[in-house]
Structures are given as C-alpha cells and as structure tokens.
Short mmCIF file of C-alpha atoms and ligand atoms in Angstrom, two decimals:
data_model
loop_
_atom_site.label_atom_id
_atom_site.label_comp_id
_atom_site.label_asym_id
_atom_site.label_seq_id
_atom_site.Cartn_x
_atom_site.Cartn_y
_atom_site.Cartn_z
CA MET A 1 223.11 196.79 25.04
CA LYS A 2 219.55 197.35 23.44
CA THR A 3 216.64 199.03 25.82
CA VAL A 4 214.97 197.15 27.85
CA LYS A 5 211.27 197.30 27.90
CA SER A 6 210.12 196.27 31.40
CA ILE A 7 211.62 193.87 34.19
CA THR A 8 209.24 191.80 36.32
CA ILE A 9 209.66 192.04 40.14
CA LYS A 10 208.62 188.78 41.72
CA LEU A 11 206.50 188.95 44.74
CA PRO A 12 207.92 186.83 47.81
CA GLY A 13 204.97 184.40 47.48
CA GLU A 14 206.07 183.87 43.58
CA ILE A 15 209.54 183.64 44.82
CA GLU A 16 208.67 180.78 47.21
CA ILE A 17 207.12 179.03 44.18
CA LEU A 18 209.83 179.69 41.97
CA ARG A 19 212.29 178.19 44.86
CA ASP A 20 210.24 174.81 44.68
CA ALA A 21 210.29 174.76 40.96
CA GLY A 22 213.96 175.26 40.88
CA ARG A 23 214.61 172.62 43.54
CA ILE A 24 212.58 170.08 41.87
CA LEU A 25 214.36 170.82 38.68
CA ALA A 26 217.70 170.61 39.81
CA GLU A 27 216.68 167.10 41.29
CA ILE A 28 215.18 166.08 37.99
CA VAL A 29 218.63 166.95 36.46
CA ALA A 30 220.57 165.14 39.07
CA GLN A 31 218.34 162.02 38.69
CA LEU A 32 218.74 162.45 34.64
CA GLN A 33 222.31 162.63 34.85
CA VAL A 34 222.71 159.33 36.70
CA SER A 35 221.20 157.62 33.67
CA LEU A 36 223.05 159.37 31.28
CA THR A 37 225.73 157.09 29.46
CA TRP A 38 227.38 155.90 26.33
CA GLY A 39 225.91 153.76 23.85
CA ILE A 40 222.31 155.06 24.09
CA THR A 41 220.37 157.39 21.77
CA THR A 42 219.84 161.04 22.88
CA ARG A 43 215.92 160.30 22.38
CA GLN A 44 216.04 157.29 25.09
CA VAL A 45 217.43 160.47 27.48
CA ASP A 46 214.78 162.48 26.26
CA GLU A 47 212.06 159.49 27.34
CA ARG A 48 213.71 159.27 30.84
CA ALA A 49 213.56 163.05 31.08
CA GLU A 50 209.96 162.92 30.23
CA GLN A 51 209.30 160.18 32.59
CA LEU A 52 211.10 161.86 35.63
CA ILE A 53 209.14 165.65 34.70
CA ARG A 54 205.77 163.47 34.92
CA GLU A 55 206.67 161.84 38.12
CA ARG A 56 207.18 165.24 39.90
CA GLY A 57 204.02 166.44 38.81
CA VAL A 58 205.29 169.30 36.66
CA LEU A 59 205.38 170.13 33.11
CA SER A 60 208.42 170.57 30.30
CA ALA A 61 208.80 174.24 29.77
CA PHE A 62 210.33 173.15 26.22
CA LYS A 63 207.88 170.79 24.80
CA GLY A 64 205.99 172.21 22.12
CA TYR A 65 207.68 175.63 22.62
CA ARG A 66 207.41 177.03 19.41
CA GLY A 67 207.08 173.43 17.97
CA PHE A 68 210.12 171.96 19.91
CA PRO A 69 209.50 168.59 19.69
CA GLY A 70 211.78 167.18 22.76
CA SER A 71 211.15 167.42 26.14
CA ILE A 72 214.52 168.45 26.64
CA CYS A 73 217.34 170.01 24.86
CA MET A 74 220.32 167.85 24.33
CA SER A 75 223.49 169.36 22.47
CA VAL A 76 226.52 167.15 21.97
CA ASN A 77 230.12 168.30 21.34
CA GLU A 78 229.92 170.80 18.73
CA GLU A 79 226.29 171.36 19.00
CA VAL A 80 225.79 174.69 21.13
CA VAL A 81 222.28 174.72 22.40
CA HIS A 82 218.58 173.68 21.22
CA GLY A 83 219.86 170.20 20.24
CA ILE A 84 216.67 167.97 19.29
CA PRO A 85 216.68 164.51 20.89
CA GLY A 86 216.84 161.74 18.36
CA ASN A 87 218.77 159.05 17.02
CA ARG A 88 222.30 160.26 17.64
CA ILE A 89 224.09 157.61 19.60
CA LEU A 90 226.13 158.86 22.55
CA ARG A 91 229.80 157.80 22.65
CA GLU A 92 232.25 157.93 25.53
CA GLY A 93 234.18 161.11 25.30
CA ASP A 94 231.47 162.95 24.02
CA ILE A 95 230.09 166.09 26.15
CA VAL A 96 226.59 166.45 26.24
CA SER A 97 224.43 169.50 27.51
CA LEU A 98 221.24 168.61 29.15
CA ASP A 99 219.06 171.82 29.15
CA VAL A 100 216.03 171.52 31.09
CA GLY A 101 213.03 173.84 31.80
CA ILE A 102 209.73 173.15 33.81
CA ILE A 103 206.56 174.78 34.68
CA HIS A 104 205.52 174.22 38.33
CA LYS A 105 202.38 175.99 39.46
CA GLY A 106 202.42 177.90 36.30
CA TYR A 107 205.93 179.41 36.93
CA TYR A 108 209.19 178.63 34.94
CA ALA A 109 212.67 177.33 36.05
CA ASP A 110 215.38 176.42 33.61
CA MET A 111 218.78 175.10 34.07
CA ALA A 112 221.53 173.48 31.92
CA ILE A 113 224.48 171.48 32.88
CA THR A 114 227.16 169.83 30.39
CA VAL A 115 228.60 166.42 31.15
CA GLY A 116 231.42 164.27 29.61
CA LEU A 117 230.73 160.63 29.22
CA GLY A 118 233.48 158.42 30.52
CA LYS A 119 236.90 159.60 29.78
CA ILE A 120 237.20 163.06 28.30
CA SER A 121 240.46 164.76 26.86
CA PRO A 122 242.04 167.26 29.15
CA GLY A 123 240.74 170.21 26.92
CA LEU A 124 237.29 169.08 27.29
CA ASN A 125 237.66 168.80 30.87
CA LYS A 126 238.93 172.48 30.86
CA LEU A 127 236.32 173.34 28.45
CA LEU A 128 233.66 172.15 31.27
CA ASP A 129 235.51 173.42 34.09
CA ILE A 130 235.69 177.15 32.57
CA THR A 131 232.22 177.09 31.57
CA ARG A 132 230.91 176.24 34.98
CA GLN A 133 233.17 178.64 36.81
CA SER A 134 232.24 181.46 34.28
CA LEU A 135 228.60 180.92 35.32
CA TYR A 136 229.44 181.43 38.83
CA LYS A 137 231.26 184.44 37.92
CA GLY A 138 228.32 185.87 36.50
CA ILE A 139 226.03 184.86 39.35
CA GLU A 140 228.36 186.48 41.93
CA GLN A 141 227.30 189.59 40.07
CA ALA A 142 223.74 189.37 40.25
CA ARG A 143 223.19 191.74 43.38
CA THR A 144 220.91 194.75 43.99
CA GLY A 145 222.31 198.00 42.76
CA ASN A 146 224.83 196.34 39.91
CA HIS A 147 224.31 196.79 36.11
CA LEU A 148 222.71 193.81 34.39
CA SER A 149 226.06 193.71 32.05
CA ASN A 150 228.19 193.45 35.08
CA ILE A 151 227.04 189.94 34.83
CA SER A 152 227.88 189.85 30.91
CA HIS A 153 231.26 191.37 31.67
CA ALA A 154 232.23 189.04 34.43
CA ILE A 155 231.54 185.79 32.21
CA GLN A 156 233.36 187.14 29.12
CA THR A 157 236.39 188.22 30.91
CA TYR A 158 236.85 184.83 32.82
CA VAL A 159 236.08 182.99 29.61
CA GLU A 160 238.46 184.93 27.55
CA SER A 161 241.42 184.92 29.95
CA HIS A 162 241.20 180.99 29.68
CA TYR A 163 241.34 181.56 25.86
CA PHE A 164 237.93 180.20 25.08
CA SER A 165 235.02 182.09 23.23
CA VAL A 166 231.67 183.12 24.48
CA VAL A 167 228.59 182.82 21.96
CA ARG A 168 227.24 185.97 20.93
CA ASP A 169 224.03 184.89 19.17
CA PHE A 170 222.26 183.52 22.10
CA VAL A 171 221.98 184.78 25.63
CA GLY A 172 220.31 184.27 28.94
CA HIS A 173 217.04 185.89 30.05
CA GLY A 174 214.63 186.92 32.77
CA ILE A 175 212.39 184.07 33.82
CA GLY A 176 209.44 183.27 36.13
CA ARG A 177 205.92 183.97 35.06
CA SER A 178 206.96 183.01 31.54
CA LEU A 179 210.17 181.01 30.14
CA HIS A 180 211.67 184.07 28.27
CA GLU A 181 211.30 187.57 30.03
CA GLU A 182 213.08 190.76 29.72
CA PRO A 183 215.80 191.37 30.02
CA GLU A 184 218.12 189.59 27.80
CA ILE A 185 221.54 188.79 29.37
CA PRO A 186 224.31 188.58 26.80
CA ASN A 187 227.44 186.80 28.18
CA PHE A 188 229.54 189.33 26.62
CA GLY A 189 230.18 193.28 26.89
CA ALA A 190 231.18 196.35 28.92
CA PRO A 191 230.62 196.59 32.40
CA HIS A 192 227.75 199.16 33.94
CA GLU A 193 225.42 199.19 31.40
CA GLY A 194 221.85 198.18 30.88
CA PRO A 195 219.06 198.16 33.95
CA ILE A 196 220.00 198.25 37.51
CA LEU A 197 219.50 194.88 39.38
CA LYS A 198 216.67 195.03 41.92
CA GLU A 199 215.29 192.65 44.38
CA GLY A 200 212.69 190.20 43.14
CA MET A 201 214.23 189.84 39.92
CA VAL A 202 214.65 186.50 38.61
CA LEU A 203 217.47 185.63 35.83
CA ALA A 204 218.63 182.65 33.79
CA ILE A 205 222.14 183.05 33.27
CA GLU A 206 223.49 180.76 30.80
CA PRO A 207 226.96 180.96 29.35
CA MET A 208 227.60 178.94 25.92
CA VAL A 209 231.54 178.65 25.79
CA ASN A 210 233.17 177.61 22.55
CA THR A 211 236.78 176.31 22.22
CA GLY A 212 237.15 177.97 18.97
CA THR A 213 235.21 180.64 17.11
CA TRP A 214 232.12 181.80 18.80
CA HIS A 215 230.44 182.10 15.69
CA THR A 216 227.45 179.52 15.19
CA LYS A 217 224.66 178.26 12.63
CA ILE A 218 221.78 176.59 12.84
CA GLN A 219 221.17 173.11 11.40
CA GLU A 220 218.60 172.33 8.52
CA ASP A 221 216.02 171.05 11.51
CA ASN A 222 216.00 174.87 12.37
CA TRP A 223 216.73 174.25 15.96
CA THR A 224 220.28 172.63 16.53
CA VAL A 225 222.80 175.46 17.19
CA VAL A 226 226.25 174.15 16.12
CA THR A 227 229.57 175.77 16.24
CA ARG A 228 230.76 177.35 12.62
CA ASP A 229 233.95 175.62 12.86
CA GLY A 230 232.84 172.55 14.30
CA ARG A 231 234.67 172.54 17.64
CA PRO A 232 232.87 171.77 20.77
CA SER A 233 230.98 173.83 23.07
CA ALA A 234 229.81 173.67 26.50
CA HIS A 235 226.60 175.27 28.56
CA PHE A 236 225.53 175.81 32.02
CA GLU A 237 222.43 177.45 33.38
CA HIS A 238 221.20 178.38 36.62
CA THR A 239 217.91 180.39 37.53
CA VAL A 240 219.02 182.82 40.15
CA ALA A 241 216.67 185.29 42.08
CA VAL A 242 218.21 188.58 43.06
CA THR A 243 217.40 189.04 47.10
CA ALA A 244 218.29 191.79 49.43
CA SER A 245 220.99 189.44 50.93
CA GLY A 246 222.59 188.38 47.51
CA PRO A 247 222.11 186.13 44.50
CA GLU A 248 220.08 183.10 45.21
CA ILE A 249 220.47 180.20 43.21
CA LEU A 250 217.25 178.53 42.76
CA THR A 251 218.45 175.51 40.64
CA GLU A 252 220.80 173.85 42.98
CA VAL A 253 220.27 170.64 45.18
CA LEU A 254 221.24 171.83 48.40
MG1 MG B 1 217.35 179.54 29.08
#
C-alpha cells in the first residue's frame, strides 16, 4: 500500500453537515431508482437525477469534475464505473450502476447502487448480492484502531470466496471536504497495513466486482471503464464515518 500523506479528521460540526449530505443523497438515489426502467436512455435518467439534485438545493459533485459531462455516472452491464449518460437504451435484464455524488453546504457525499431491470439472470442476481454484501463486510471493518487495509482485505476475501473478482484499477477514497481525499481505499490487499483508522475519518468505500477477469480498460470517450473480457460488473458505494461507537453509514435512508 502506498504511503498516505494525511487523512483529514472531521470535526463534530462537519460530521453533522455530512450526515445531512448523506441523507439527502440517499433520498435522491432512492427516488431515482423509482424512475429507473427499461426502454429509456441513460440520458433521460441523468436528466431526472439533475432535477432531483436541483429540487434538494444541492449540487452534483460529478458534473464538470475534470470535464465529466453528466450529473451522475451510469454504468450498464460490462461497464464498471464512470459511464457517461447518453443514448444507450436500457433493456430488461440489464444491470445498471447509479453512482451519485453531491455537494451540500460545501461538503461531499458519494454513493452507488447497482440495480437489475426487470427479470435478470440468476448469475447477475448473485453478482449484485455478493457485491452489496462485500460493501458491508468492508464497512464492518471501518472502526477506530483497525488498519485501513482491513477494509480492503475483508472485501476481497468475501468476493473471491464466491468466485468473483475485485477490480484493482479503481479504488475507494477519503471524502468530506472534497470529493477525493486521502487515503485511497483498495478493495483488495493484505490485512493490518496502512494507516490506523481514527474517529472523524470519513471514507467512501466502493467495491467494484466482476464476474470474469478483474482487468479493465477505458473506452474511447476517456471515461467509461469496462471489463476487459466484456463480462458484467457491479458497483456499490457508501460514505461512512468512523465514530467512537463504530462505523456510521451516512448514505443510508433510515
Ligand atoms: Mg467514489
């Protein structure tokens, strides 16, 4: 694991704002999920997302980020992450990752879910299930006194025990005052390495899990990451605060 410069510790007042940011984001994603169906383009979903973000008085953390054109990232089937909403028409049986980041009062929250459209194959159902569960295995390790890589190791171990693979080229990250803060949080690696987790750290934990090889490549649009073998991939993400009483998932609707 590479050396980490510094990890920001958020003050209680900042955690309070991040709690609001996380709740608002979770509500936006829940509402967005309701309007997700087949027969529409990913751009139409993006427009709905933009509307929901505006209605809540927050900003998209992705729009314009290094020139990203969408309000959210949408990655379908073999697309892993960073898909640009556009003319792709969603079909029944597709799996769609919705990755949404917002800025609320200057603070950032980030989350992703992957949803099956209509009836999906048992294999895809299992992929979604294992990826979602692996996120919670990682979150379980986000405790004061643990090494950062305990999160990584828990995710990898769980995923590989179900014969799926974890993406190596993209990782989770610290978050809060900006979208991507130190440290990087890989979804793989040996346990008991890297920095020790402390109260007030806020982490975006985001396993990306492939049915085939973990290798990826980037499409010609310079954004969309796809699996190198063209097989499906899933992605789940939560923004999590390390607190004295354990991990607190900020991006969950209670
Ligand atoms: Mg993220």
